[in-house]
mmCIF file of C-alpha atoms and ligand atoms in Angstrom:
data_model
loop_
_atom_site.group_PDB
_atom_site.id
_atom_site.type_symbol
_atom_site.label_atom_id
_atom_site.label_comp_id
_atom_site.label_asym_id
_atom_site.label_seq_id
_atom_site.Cartn_x
_atom_site.Cartn_y
_atom_site.Cartn_z
ATOM 1 C CA MET A 1 -40.843 90.826 5.235
ATOM 2 C CA HIS A 2 -37.065 90.953 5.744
ATOM 3 C CA LEU A 3 -34.602 91.913 2.995
ATOM 4 C CA ASP A 4 -33.320 88.310 2.932
ATOM 5 C CA GLY A 5 -36.764 87.159 1.745
ATOM 6 C CA ASN A 6 -37.918 85.627 5.030
ATOM 7 C CA HIS A 7 -41.316 86.503 6.369
ATOM 8 C CA ASP A 8 -43.824 85.375 8.942
ATOM 9 C CA PRO A 9 -45.527 82.356 7.268
ATOM 10 C CA SER A 10 -48.896 83.602 8.504
ATOM 11 C CA GLN A 11 -48.515 86.861 6.553
ATOM 12 C CA ARG A 12 -48.121 86.836 2.765
ATOM 13 C CA PRO A 13 -46.090 89.747 1.359
ATOM 14 C CA SER A 14 -47.316 91.894 -1.562
ATOM 15 C CA SER A 15 -46.918 90.250 -4.991
ATOM 16 C CA GLU A 16 -44.547 93.157 -5.731
ATOM 17 C CA TRP A 17 -42.146 92.325 -2.882
ATOM 18 C CA ARG A 18 -39.315 91.935 -5.449
ATOM 19 C CA PHE A 19 -39.241 95.559 -6.532
ATOM 20 C CA HIS A 20 -39.750 96.774 -2.954
ATOM 21 C CA ARG A 21 -36.707 94.685 -1.902
ATOM 22 C CA ASP A 22 -34.588 95.580 -4.942
ATOM 23 C CA ILE A 23 -35.264 99.334 -4.723
ATOM 24 C CA LEU A 24 -34.383 99.310 -1.004
ATOM 25 C CA LYS A 25 -31.169 97.410 -1.803
ATOM 26 C CA ALA A 26 -30.200 99.641 -4.759
ATOM 27 C CA ARG A 27 -31.022 102.930 -3.030
ATOM 28 C CA PRO A 28 -29.772 103.094 0.558
ATOM 29 C CA GLU A 29 -31.312 106.587 1.025
ATOM 30 C CA VAL A 30 -34.810 105.218 0.315
ATOM 31 C CA GLN A 31 -36.805 104.324 3.429
ATOM 32 C CA ALA A 32 -40.288 104.001 1.934
ATOM 33 C CA ILE A 33 -41.873 102.941 -1.362
ATOM 34 C CA VAL A 34 -45.416 103.755 -2.457
ATOM 35 C CA HIS A 35 -46.766 101.651 -5.335
ATOM 36 C CA THR A 36 -50.201 102.452 -6.724
ATOM 37 C CA HIS A 37 -52.370 102.386 -9.871
ATOM 38 C CA PRO A 38 -53.905 105.894 -9.872
ATOM 39 C CA PRO A 39 -55.998 106.737 -12.969
ATOM 40 C CA TYR A 40 -54.005 109.481 -14.732
ATOM 41 C CA SER A 41 -50.533 108.062 -14.086
ATOM 42 C CA THR A 42 -51.815 104.669 -15.214
ATOM 43 C CA MET A 43 -53.377 106.108 -18.394
ATOM 44 C CA LEU A 44 -49.991 107.572 -19.389
ATOM 45 C CA ALA A 45 -48.304 104.290 -18.392
ATOM 46 C CA ILE A 46 -50.728 102.311 -20.585
ATOM 47 C CA MET A 47 -49.649 104.526 -23.476
ATOM 48 C CA GLY A 48 -45.992 103.913 -22.561
ATOM 49 C CA MET A 49 -45.508 107.652 -22.038
ATOM 50 C CA GLU A 50 -43.148 109.349 -19.615
ATOM 51 C CA ILE A 51 -44.082 112.664 -17.954
ATOM 52 C CA PRO A 52 -42.004 115.367 -19.659
ATOM 53 C CA PRO A 53 -41.128 118.744 -18.066
ATOM 54 C CA VAL A 54 -44.561 120.328 -18.658
ATOM 55 C CA HIS A 55 -44.533 121.927 -15.171
ATOM 56 C CA TYR A 56 -41.638 122.855 -12.902
ATOM 57 C CA MET A 57 -42.961 120.435 -10.247
ATOM 58 C CA VAL A 58 -41.625 117.555 -12.388
ATOM 59 C CA ALA A 59 -38.355 118.410 -10.609
ATOM 60 C CA VAL A 60 -39.691 117.030 -7.303
ATOM 61 C CA ALA A 61 -39.185 113.536 -8.759
ATOM 62 C CA GLY A 62 -35.465 114.299 -9.146
ATOM 63 C CA GLY A 63 -35.000 115.143 -12.829
ATOM 64 C CA ASP A 64 -36.505 116.590 -15.998
ATOM 65 C CA THR A 65 -38.722 113.574 -16.748
ATOM 66 C CA ILE A 66 -40.638 110.929 -14.864
ATOM 67 C CA ARG A 67 -39.679 107.817 -16.815
ATOM 68 C CA CYS A 68 -41.956 104.948 -17.779
ATOM 69 C CA ALA A 69 -40.392 101.525 -17.134
ATOM 70 C CA PRO A 70 -41.028 98.962 -19.914
ATOM 71 C CA TYR A 71 -43.772 96.412 -19.338
ATOM 72 C CA ALA A 72 -43.122 93.112 -17.592
ATOM 73 C CA THR A 73 -45.579 90.777 -15.838
ATOM 74 C CA PHE A 74 -46.503 91.882 -12.300
ATOM 75 C CA GLY A 75 -44.504 90.354 -9.487
ATOM 76 C CA THR A 76 -41.592 89.286 -11.712
ATOM 77 C CA GLN A 77 -37.858 89.882 -11.324
ATOM 78 C CA GLU A 78 -37.926 91.406 -14.833
ATOM 79 C CA LEU A 79 -40.414 94.084 -13.680
ATOM 80 C CA SER A 80 -38.256 94.774 -10.637
ATOM 81 C CA GLU A 81 -35.165 95.309 -12.814
ATOM 82 C CA HIS A 82 -37.072 97.677 -15.121
ATOM 83 C CA ALA A 83 -38.338 99.633 -12.092
ATOM 84 C CA VAL A 84 -34.894 99.991 -10.479
ATOM 85 C CA LYS A 85 -33.485 101.238 -13.815
ATOM 86 C CA ALA A 86 -36.332 103.734 -14.410
ATOM 87 C CA LEU A 87 -35.745 105.095 -10.885
ATOM 88 C CA GLU A 88 -32.020 105.758 -11.440
ATOM 89 C CA GLY A 89 -31.411 109.326 -10.287
ATOM 90 C CA ARG A 90 -35.179 109.703 -9.697
ATOM 91 C CA LEU A 91 -37.714 109.355 -6.910
ATOM 92 C CA ALA A 92 -40.668 108.251 -9.049
ATOM 93 C CA CYS A 93 -41.461 106.340 -12.225
ATOM 94 C CA LEU A 94 -44.401 104.973 -14.165
ATOM 95 C CA LEU A 95 -44.712 101.263 -15.008
ATOM 96 C CA GLU A 96 -45.971 100.522 -18.518
ATOM 97 C CA HIS A 97 -49.522 99.013 -18.566
ATOM 98 C CA HIS A 98 -49.420 98.976 -14.764
ATOM 99 C CA GLY A 99 -49.078 102.063 -12.528
ATOM 100 C CA MET A 100 -46.576 104.153 -10.609
ATOM 101 C CA ILE A 101 -43.872 103.987 -7.943
ATOM 102 C CA ALA A 102 -42.806 106.865 -5.680
ATOM 103 C CA VAL A 103 -40.016 106.566 -3.123
ATOM 104 C CA GLY A 104 -38.703 108.732 -0.317
ATOM 105 C CA THR A 105 -36.715 109.030 2.854
ATOM 106 C CA SER A 106 -39.973 108.563 4.802
ATOM 107 C CA LEU A 107 -43.417 107.118 4.109
ATOM 108 C CA SER A 108 -45.049 110.564 4.313
ATOM 109 C CA LYS A 109 -42.594 111.962 1.727
ATOM 110 C CA ALA A 110 -43.118 109.014 -0.631
ATOM 111 C CA MET A 111 -46.901 109.381 -0.278
ATOM 112 C CA TRP A 112 -46.681 113.157 -0.879
ATOM 113 C CA LEU A 113 -44.654 112.497 -4.027
ATOM 114 C CA ALA A 114 -47.124 109.858 -5.285
ATOM 115 C CA VAL A 115 -49.921 112.457 -5.023
ATOM 116 C CA GLU A 116 -47.749 115.064 -6.823
ATOM 117 C CA VAL A 117 -46.939 112.627 -9.644
ATOM 118 C CA GLU A 118 -50.639 111.851 -10.092
ATOM 119 C CA THR A 119 -51.356 115.625 -10.207
ATOM 120 C CA LEU A 120 -48.649 116.094 -12.872
ATOM 121 C CA ALA A 121 -50.042 113.156 -14.863
ATOM 122 C CA ARG A 122 -53.514 114.728 -14.709
ATOM 123 C CA GLN A 123 -52.166 118.117 -15.829
ATOM 124 C CA TYR A 124 -50.203 116.553 -18.692
ATOM 125 C CA HIS A 125 -53.225 114.493 -19.745
ATOM 126 C CA GLY A 126 -55.324 117.701 -19.783
ATOM 127 C CA CYS A 127 -52.728 119.584 -21.840
ATOM 128 C CA LEU A 128 -52.693 116.765 -24.395
ATOM 129 C CA GLN A 129 -56.442 117.344 -24.923
ATOM 130 C CA ILE A 130 -55.656 120.927 -26.010
ATOM 131 C CA GLY A 131 -52.585 120.208 -28.127
ATOM 132 C CA THR A 132 -48.883 119.526 -27.804
ATOM 133 C CA PRO A 133 -47.716 121.127 -24.555
ATOM 134 C CA PRO A 134 -44.528 123.219 -24.658
ATOM 135 C CA LEU A 135 -41.793 121.904 -22.368
ATOM 136 C CA LEU A 136 -39.411 123.480 -19.878
ATOM 137 C CA SER A 137 -35.715 122.983 -20.634
ATOM 138 C CA LYS A 138 -33.477 120.483 -18.839
ATOM 139 C CA GLU A 139 -31.473 123.481 -17.545
ATOM 140 C CA GLU A 140 -34.579 125.136 -16.053
ATOM 141 C CA ILE A 141 -35.623 121.908 -14.300
ATOM 142 C CA GLU A 142 -32.110 121.579 -12.864
ATOM 143 C CA LYS A 143 -32.308 125.193 -11.608
ATOM 144 C CA VAL A 144 -35.687 124.461 -9.966
ATOM 145 C CA ARG A 145 -34.351 121.240 -8.443
ATOM 146 C CA LEU A 146 -31.456 123.093 -6.803
ATOM 147 C CA ARG A 147 -33.798 125.834 -5.498
ATOM 148 C CA MET A 148 -36.180 123.240 -4.069
ATOM 149 C CA ALA A 149 -33.342 121.531 -2.216
ATOM 150 C CA GLY A 150 -32.838 124.711 -0.205
ATOM 151 C CA TYR A 151 -36.518 125.483 0.271
ATOM 152 C CA GLY A 152 -37.630 122.336 2.032
ATOM 153 C CA TYR A 153 -39.966 121.044 -0.662
ATOM 154 C CA ALA A 154 -41.472 117.698 0.262
ATOM 155 C CA GLU A 155 -40.547 118.274 3.887
ATOM 156 C CA GLU A 156 -43.141 117.663 6.563
HETATM 157 ZN ZN1 ZN B 201 -49.177 97.131 -9.110
#
């Protein structure tokens, strides 16, 4: 499918073509978008929960939280707008009652990040079984983010 909405009539695009198009338009550095409904990320998304800085790897998604975009019906422009907003300054977000989006400068990076986000969601879910997990500070996550930039995290 092209960014102008045209596509080969013999091939139907994903029902979520709107957020794929809108993320690509809003974020020129993004070259690939992975959208999936993995169990742990989706459980948190059902609960409307973001992923807080429970582990330093939260920084790989670009900030101190992985936001959860508010619910809107799948395939709608409203969902696309929520997703673009939740991704501001970030490379991943959850979608309430739906799933997750991870983006990157290549498909392999976006896929790597999607797996990392699901791992973080699983770790956070596990911590919540034990109690209320302590969080890393915004300052510490920023420090980690800057270190990662120089250490080639998420590089192939
Ligand atoms: Zn979906």
